[in-house]
Coordinates of N, CA and C in Angstrom, one line a residue:
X1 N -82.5 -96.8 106.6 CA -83.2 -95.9 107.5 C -82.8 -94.5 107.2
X2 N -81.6 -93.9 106.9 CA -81.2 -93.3 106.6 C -81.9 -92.3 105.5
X3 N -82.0 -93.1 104.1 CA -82.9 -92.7 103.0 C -84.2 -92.5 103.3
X4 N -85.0 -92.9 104.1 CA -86.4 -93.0 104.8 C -86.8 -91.5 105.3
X5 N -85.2 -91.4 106.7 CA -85.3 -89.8 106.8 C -85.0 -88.6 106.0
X6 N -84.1 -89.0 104.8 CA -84.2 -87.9 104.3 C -85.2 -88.1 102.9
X7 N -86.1 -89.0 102.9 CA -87.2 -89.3 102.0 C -88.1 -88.3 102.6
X8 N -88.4 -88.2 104.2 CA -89.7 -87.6 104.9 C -89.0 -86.8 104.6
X9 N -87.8 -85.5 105.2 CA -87.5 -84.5 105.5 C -87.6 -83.5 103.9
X10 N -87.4 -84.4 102.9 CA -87.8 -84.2 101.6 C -89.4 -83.6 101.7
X11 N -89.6 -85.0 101.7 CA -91.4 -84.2 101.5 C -91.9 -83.2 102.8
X12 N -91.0 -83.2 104.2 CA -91.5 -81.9 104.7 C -91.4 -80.5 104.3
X13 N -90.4 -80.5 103.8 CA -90.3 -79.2 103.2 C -90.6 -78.9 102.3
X14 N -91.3 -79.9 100.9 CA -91.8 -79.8 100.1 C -93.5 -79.1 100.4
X15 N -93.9 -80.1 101.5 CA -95.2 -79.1 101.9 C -95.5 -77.6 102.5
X16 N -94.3 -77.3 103.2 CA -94.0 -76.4 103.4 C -93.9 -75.2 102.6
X17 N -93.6 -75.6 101.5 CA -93.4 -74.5 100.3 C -94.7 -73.7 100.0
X18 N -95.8 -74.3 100.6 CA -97.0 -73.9 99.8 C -97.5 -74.3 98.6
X19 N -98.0 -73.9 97.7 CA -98.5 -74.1 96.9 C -97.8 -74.0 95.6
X20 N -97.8 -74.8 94.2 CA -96.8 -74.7 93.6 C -97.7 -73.4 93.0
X21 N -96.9 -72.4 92.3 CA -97.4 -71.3 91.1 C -98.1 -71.9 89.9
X22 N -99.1 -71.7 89.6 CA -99.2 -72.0 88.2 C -98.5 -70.7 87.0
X23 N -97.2 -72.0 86.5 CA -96.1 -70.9 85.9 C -96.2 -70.2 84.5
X24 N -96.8 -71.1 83.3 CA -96.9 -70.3 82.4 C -97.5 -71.2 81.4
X25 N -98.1 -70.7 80.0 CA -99.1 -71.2 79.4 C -98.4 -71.1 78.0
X26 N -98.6 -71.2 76.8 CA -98.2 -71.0 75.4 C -99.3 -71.7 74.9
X27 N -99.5 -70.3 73.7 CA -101.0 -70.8 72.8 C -100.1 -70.0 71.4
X28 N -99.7 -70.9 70.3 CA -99.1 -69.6 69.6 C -98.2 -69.4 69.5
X29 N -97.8 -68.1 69.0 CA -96.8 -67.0 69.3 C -96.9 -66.7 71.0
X30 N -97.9 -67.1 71.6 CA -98.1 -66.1 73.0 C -97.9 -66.8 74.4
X31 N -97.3 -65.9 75.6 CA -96.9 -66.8 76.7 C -97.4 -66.2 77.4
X32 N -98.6 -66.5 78.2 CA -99.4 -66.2 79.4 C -98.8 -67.1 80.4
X33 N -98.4 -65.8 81.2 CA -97.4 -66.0 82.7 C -98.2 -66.0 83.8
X34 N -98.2 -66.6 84.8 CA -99.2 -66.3 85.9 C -100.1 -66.1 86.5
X35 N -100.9 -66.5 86.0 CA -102.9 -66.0 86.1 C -102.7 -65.9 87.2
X36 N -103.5 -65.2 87.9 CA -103.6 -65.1 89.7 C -105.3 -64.4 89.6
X37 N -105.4 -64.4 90.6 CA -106.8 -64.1 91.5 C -106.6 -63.9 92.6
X38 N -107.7 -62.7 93.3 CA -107.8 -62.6 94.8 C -108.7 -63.8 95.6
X39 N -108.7 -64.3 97.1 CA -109.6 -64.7 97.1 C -110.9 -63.7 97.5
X40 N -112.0 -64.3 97.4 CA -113.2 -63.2 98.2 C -113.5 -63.2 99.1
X41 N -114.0 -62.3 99.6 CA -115.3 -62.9 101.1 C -116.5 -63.5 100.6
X42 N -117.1 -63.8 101.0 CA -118.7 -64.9 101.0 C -119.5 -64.0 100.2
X43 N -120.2 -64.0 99.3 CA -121.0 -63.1 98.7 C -120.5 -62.4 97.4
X44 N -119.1 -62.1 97.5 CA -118.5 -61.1 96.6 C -119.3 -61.8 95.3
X45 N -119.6 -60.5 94.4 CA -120.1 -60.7 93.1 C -119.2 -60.8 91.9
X46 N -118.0 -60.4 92.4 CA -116.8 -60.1 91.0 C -115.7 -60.3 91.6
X47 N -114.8 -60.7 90.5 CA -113.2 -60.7 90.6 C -112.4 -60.5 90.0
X48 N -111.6 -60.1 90.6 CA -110.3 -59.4 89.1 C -109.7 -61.2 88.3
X49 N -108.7 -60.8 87.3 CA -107.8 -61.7 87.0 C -106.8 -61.2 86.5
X50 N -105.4 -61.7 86.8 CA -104.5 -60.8 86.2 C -103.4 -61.6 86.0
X51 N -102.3 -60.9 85.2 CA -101.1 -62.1 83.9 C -100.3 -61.0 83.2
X52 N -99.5 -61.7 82.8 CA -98.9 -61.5 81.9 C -98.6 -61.8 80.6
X53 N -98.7 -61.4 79.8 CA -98.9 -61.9 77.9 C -98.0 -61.5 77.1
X54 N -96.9 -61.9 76.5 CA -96.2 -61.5 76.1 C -96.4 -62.3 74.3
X55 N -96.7 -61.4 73.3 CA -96.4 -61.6 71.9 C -95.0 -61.5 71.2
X56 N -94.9 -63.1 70.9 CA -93.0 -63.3 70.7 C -93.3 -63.7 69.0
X57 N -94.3 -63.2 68.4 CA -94.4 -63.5 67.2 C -94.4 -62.4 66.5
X58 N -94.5 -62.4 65.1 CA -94.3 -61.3 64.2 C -95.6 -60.4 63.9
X59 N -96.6 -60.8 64.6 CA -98.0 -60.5 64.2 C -98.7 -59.9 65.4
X60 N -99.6 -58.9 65.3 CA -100.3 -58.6 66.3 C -101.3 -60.0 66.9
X61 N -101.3 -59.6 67.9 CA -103.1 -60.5 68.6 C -103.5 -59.7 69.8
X62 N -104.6 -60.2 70.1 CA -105.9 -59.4 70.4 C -106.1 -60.4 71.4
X63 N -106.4 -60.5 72.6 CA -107.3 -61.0 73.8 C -108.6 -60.3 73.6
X64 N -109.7 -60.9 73.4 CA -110.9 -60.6 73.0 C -111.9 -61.3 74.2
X65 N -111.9 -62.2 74.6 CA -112.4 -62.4 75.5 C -112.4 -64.1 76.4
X66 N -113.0 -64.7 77.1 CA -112.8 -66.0 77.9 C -113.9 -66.1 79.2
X67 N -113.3 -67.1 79.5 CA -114.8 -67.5 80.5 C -113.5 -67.6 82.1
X68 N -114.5 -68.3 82.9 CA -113.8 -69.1 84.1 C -115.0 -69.8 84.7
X69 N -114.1 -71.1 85.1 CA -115.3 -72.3 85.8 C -116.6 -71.3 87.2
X70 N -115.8 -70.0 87.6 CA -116.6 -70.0 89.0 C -117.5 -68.7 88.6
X71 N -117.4 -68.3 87.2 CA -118.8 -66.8 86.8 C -119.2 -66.9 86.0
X72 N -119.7 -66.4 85.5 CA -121.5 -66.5 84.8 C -120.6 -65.4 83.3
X73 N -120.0 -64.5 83.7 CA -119.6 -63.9 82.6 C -117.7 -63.3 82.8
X74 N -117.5 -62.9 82.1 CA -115.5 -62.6 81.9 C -115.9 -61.7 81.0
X75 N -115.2 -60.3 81.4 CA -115.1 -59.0 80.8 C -113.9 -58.8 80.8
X76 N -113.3 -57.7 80.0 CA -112.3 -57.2 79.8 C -111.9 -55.8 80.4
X77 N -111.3 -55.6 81.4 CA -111.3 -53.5 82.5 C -110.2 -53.2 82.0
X78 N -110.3 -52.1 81.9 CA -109.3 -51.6 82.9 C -110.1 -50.6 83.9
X79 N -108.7 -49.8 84.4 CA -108.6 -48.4 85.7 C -108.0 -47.6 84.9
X80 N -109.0 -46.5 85.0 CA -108.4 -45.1 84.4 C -108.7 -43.9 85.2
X81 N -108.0 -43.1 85.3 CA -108.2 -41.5 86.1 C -108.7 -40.7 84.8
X82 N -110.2 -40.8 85.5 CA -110.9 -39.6 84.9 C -111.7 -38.5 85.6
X83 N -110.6 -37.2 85.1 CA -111.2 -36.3 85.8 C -110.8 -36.1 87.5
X84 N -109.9 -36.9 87.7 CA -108.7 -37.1 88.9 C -109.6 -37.9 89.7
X85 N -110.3 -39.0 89.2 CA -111.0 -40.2 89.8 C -111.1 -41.7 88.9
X86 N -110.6 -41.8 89.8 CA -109.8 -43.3 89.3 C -111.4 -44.8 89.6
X87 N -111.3 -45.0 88.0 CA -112.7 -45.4 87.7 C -112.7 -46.8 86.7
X88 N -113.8 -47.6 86.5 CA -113.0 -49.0 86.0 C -113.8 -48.6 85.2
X89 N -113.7 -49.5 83.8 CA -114.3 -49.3 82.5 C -114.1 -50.2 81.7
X90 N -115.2 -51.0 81.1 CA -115.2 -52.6 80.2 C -114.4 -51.6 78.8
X91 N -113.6 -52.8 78.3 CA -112.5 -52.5 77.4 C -113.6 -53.0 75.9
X92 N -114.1 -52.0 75.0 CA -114.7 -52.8 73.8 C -113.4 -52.9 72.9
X93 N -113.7 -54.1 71.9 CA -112.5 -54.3 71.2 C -111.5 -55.2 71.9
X94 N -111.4 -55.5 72.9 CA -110.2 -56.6 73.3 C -109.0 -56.0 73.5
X95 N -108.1 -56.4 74.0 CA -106.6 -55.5 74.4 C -105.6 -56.2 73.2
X96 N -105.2 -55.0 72.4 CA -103.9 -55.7 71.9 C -102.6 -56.3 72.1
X97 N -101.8 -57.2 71.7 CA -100.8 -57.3 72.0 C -99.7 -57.6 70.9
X98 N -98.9 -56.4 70.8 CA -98.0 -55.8 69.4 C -96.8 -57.0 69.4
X99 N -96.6 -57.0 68.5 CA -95.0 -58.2 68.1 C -93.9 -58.0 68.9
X100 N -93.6 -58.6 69.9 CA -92.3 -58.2 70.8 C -93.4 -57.7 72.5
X101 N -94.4 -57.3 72.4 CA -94.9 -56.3 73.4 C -94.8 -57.8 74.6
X102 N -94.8 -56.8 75.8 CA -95.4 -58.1 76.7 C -96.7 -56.5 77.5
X103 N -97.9 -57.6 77.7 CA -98.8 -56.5 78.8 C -98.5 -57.1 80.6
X104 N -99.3 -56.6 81.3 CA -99.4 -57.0 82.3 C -100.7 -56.3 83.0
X105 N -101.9 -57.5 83.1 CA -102.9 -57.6 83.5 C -102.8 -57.6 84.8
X106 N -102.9 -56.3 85.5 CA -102.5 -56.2 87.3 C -103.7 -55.0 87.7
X107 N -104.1 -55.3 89.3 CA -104.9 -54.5 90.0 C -104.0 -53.0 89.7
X108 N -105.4 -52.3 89.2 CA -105.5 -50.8 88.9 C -104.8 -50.5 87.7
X109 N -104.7 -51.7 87.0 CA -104.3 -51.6 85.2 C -105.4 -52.1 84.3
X110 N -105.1 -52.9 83.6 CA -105.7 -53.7 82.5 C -105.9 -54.6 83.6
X111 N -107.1 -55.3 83.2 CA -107.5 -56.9 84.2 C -108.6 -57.6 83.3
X112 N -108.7 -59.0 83.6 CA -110.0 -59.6 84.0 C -111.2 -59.4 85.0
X113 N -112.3 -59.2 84.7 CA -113.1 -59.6 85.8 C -114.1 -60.6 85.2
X114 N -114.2 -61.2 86.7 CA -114.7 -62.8 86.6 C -116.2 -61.4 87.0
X115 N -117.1 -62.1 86.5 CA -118.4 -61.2 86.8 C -119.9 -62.3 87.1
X116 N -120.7 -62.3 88.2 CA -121.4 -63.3 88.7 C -120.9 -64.6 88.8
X117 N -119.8 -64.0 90.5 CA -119.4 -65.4 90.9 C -120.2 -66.3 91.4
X118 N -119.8 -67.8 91.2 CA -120.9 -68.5 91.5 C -120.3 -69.3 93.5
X119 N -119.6 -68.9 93.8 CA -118.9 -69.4 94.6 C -117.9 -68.6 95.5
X120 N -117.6 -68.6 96.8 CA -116.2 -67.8 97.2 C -115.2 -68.3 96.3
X121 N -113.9 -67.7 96.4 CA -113.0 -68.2 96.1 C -111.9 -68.2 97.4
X122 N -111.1 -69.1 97.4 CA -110.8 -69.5 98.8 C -109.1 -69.3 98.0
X123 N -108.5 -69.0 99.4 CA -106.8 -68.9 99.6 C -106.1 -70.1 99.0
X124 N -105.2 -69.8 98.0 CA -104.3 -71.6 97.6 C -104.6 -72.2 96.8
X125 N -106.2 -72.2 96.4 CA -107.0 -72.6 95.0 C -106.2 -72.5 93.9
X126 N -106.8 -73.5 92.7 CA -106.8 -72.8 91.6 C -108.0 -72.8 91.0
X127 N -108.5 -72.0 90.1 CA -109.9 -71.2 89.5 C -109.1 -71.6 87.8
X128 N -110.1 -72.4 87.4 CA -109.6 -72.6 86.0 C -110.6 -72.2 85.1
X129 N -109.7 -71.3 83.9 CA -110.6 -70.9 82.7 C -109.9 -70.7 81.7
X130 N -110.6 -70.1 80.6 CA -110.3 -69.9 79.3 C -109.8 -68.4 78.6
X131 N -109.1 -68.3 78.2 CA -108.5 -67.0 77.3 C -109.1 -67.4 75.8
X132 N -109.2 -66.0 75.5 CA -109.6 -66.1 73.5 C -108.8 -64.9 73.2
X133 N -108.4 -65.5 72.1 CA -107.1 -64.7 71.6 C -107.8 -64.5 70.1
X134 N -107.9 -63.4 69.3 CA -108.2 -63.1 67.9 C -107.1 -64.3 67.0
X135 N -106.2 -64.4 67.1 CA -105.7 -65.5 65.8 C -105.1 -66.6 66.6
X136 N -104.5 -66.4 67.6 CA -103.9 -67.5 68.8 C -105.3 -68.6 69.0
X137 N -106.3 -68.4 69.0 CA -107.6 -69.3 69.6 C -107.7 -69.0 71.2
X138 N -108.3 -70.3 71.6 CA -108.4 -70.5 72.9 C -107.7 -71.2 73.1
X139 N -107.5 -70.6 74.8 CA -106.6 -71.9 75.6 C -106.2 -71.6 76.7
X140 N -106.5 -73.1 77.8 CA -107.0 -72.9 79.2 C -105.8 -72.6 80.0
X141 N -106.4 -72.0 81.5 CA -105.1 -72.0 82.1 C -105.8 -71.9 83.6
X142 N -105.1 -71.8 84.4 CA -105.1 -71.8 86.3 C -104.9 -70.7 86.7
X143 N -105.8 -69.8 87.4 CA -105.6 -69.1 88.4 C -105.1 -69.5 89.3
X144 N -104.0 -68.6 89.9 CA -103.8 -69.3 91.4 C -104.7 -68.3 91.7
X145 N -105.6 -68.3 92.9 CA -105.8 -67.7 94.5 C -104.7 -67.4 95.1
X146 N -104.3 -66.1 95.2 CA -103.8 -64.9 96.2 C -104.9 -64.3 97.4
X147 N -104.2 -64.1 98.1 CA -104.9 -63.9 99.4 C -105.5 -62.6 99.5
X148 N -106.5 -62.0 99.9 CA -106.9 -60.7 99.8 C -106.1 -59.8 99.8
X149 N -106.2 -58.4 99.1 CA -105.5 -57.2 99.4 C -104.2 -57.9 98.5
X150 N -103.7 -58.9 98.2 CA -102.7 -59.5 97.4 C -101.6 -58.4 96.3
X151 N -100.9 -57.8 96.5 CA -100.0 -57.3 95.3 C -99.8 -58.3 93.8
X152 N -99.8 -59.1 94.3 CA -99.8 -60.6 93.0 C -98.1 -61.0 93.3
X153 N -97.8 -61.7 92.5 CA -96.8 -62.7 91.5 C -95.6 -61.5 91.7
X154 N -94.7 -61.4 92.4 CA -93.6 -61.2 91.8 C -92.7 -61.4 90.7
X155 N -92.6 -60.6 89.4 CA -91.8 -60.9 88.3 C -90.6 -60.4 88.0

């Protein structure tokens, strides 16, 4: 009986926790840390995506581009102040990432946008897609869903 209750009391607080993180990816030389996403409201046409990528090899690579299961297209942004207006801008050429570097793909930095969503994206999900790397290849990984207005992932 004993084992029973702390079998349940086990899994209560196991549900409790929320949602596990989706924690990290390796393609490579390369370790993509925590894809996240906001969720949207009903309608939204775009979404950010953001991570962390750290190049632990001796060679440059390039994120050039990827998809995701819920848009029609995946661009590459960033946010820059131009002219003391802070303005987003498709990245041609792919974002590098130097031997040792790590980036970090966050709101009002470097990002993903998921572009002609085909669906909301809802709180807790995960949104699964593809990265392409210039010599790394491809290779899939999980957004979690962050809740609107979200800071992201604490690192």
């Amino acid at each position: 009986m004993r084992f029973i209750v702390n079998l349940l009391t086990a899994v209560l607080f196991a549900s409790l926790a929320g949602p596990t993180l989706a924690q990290e990816t390796r393609i490579g030389d390369l370790l993509i840390e925590r894809p996240w996403t906001r969720a949207t409201p009903a309608g939204a046409p775009v979404a950010g995506g953001y991570m962390r990528i750290t190049n632990r090899g001796a060679t440059p690579d390039r994120l050039i581009g990827g998809s995701a299961d819920v848009a029609r297209a995946f661009e590459l942004h960033e946010m820059a102040t131009i002219d003391g207006v802070m303005r987003m801008r498709p990245i041609a050429g792919g974002i590098v990432i130097a031997p040792g570097q790590t980036i970090e793909l966050r709101p009002g930095g470097l990002h993903v946008m998921f572009m002609g969503l085909q669906r909301q994206l809802r709180l807790s999900e995960r949104v699964r897609g593809t990265l392409v790397f210039e010599r790394a290849g491809s290779v899939t990984v999980e957004y979690d869903v962050q809740a609107m207005g979200s800071p992201g992932h604490a690192h």
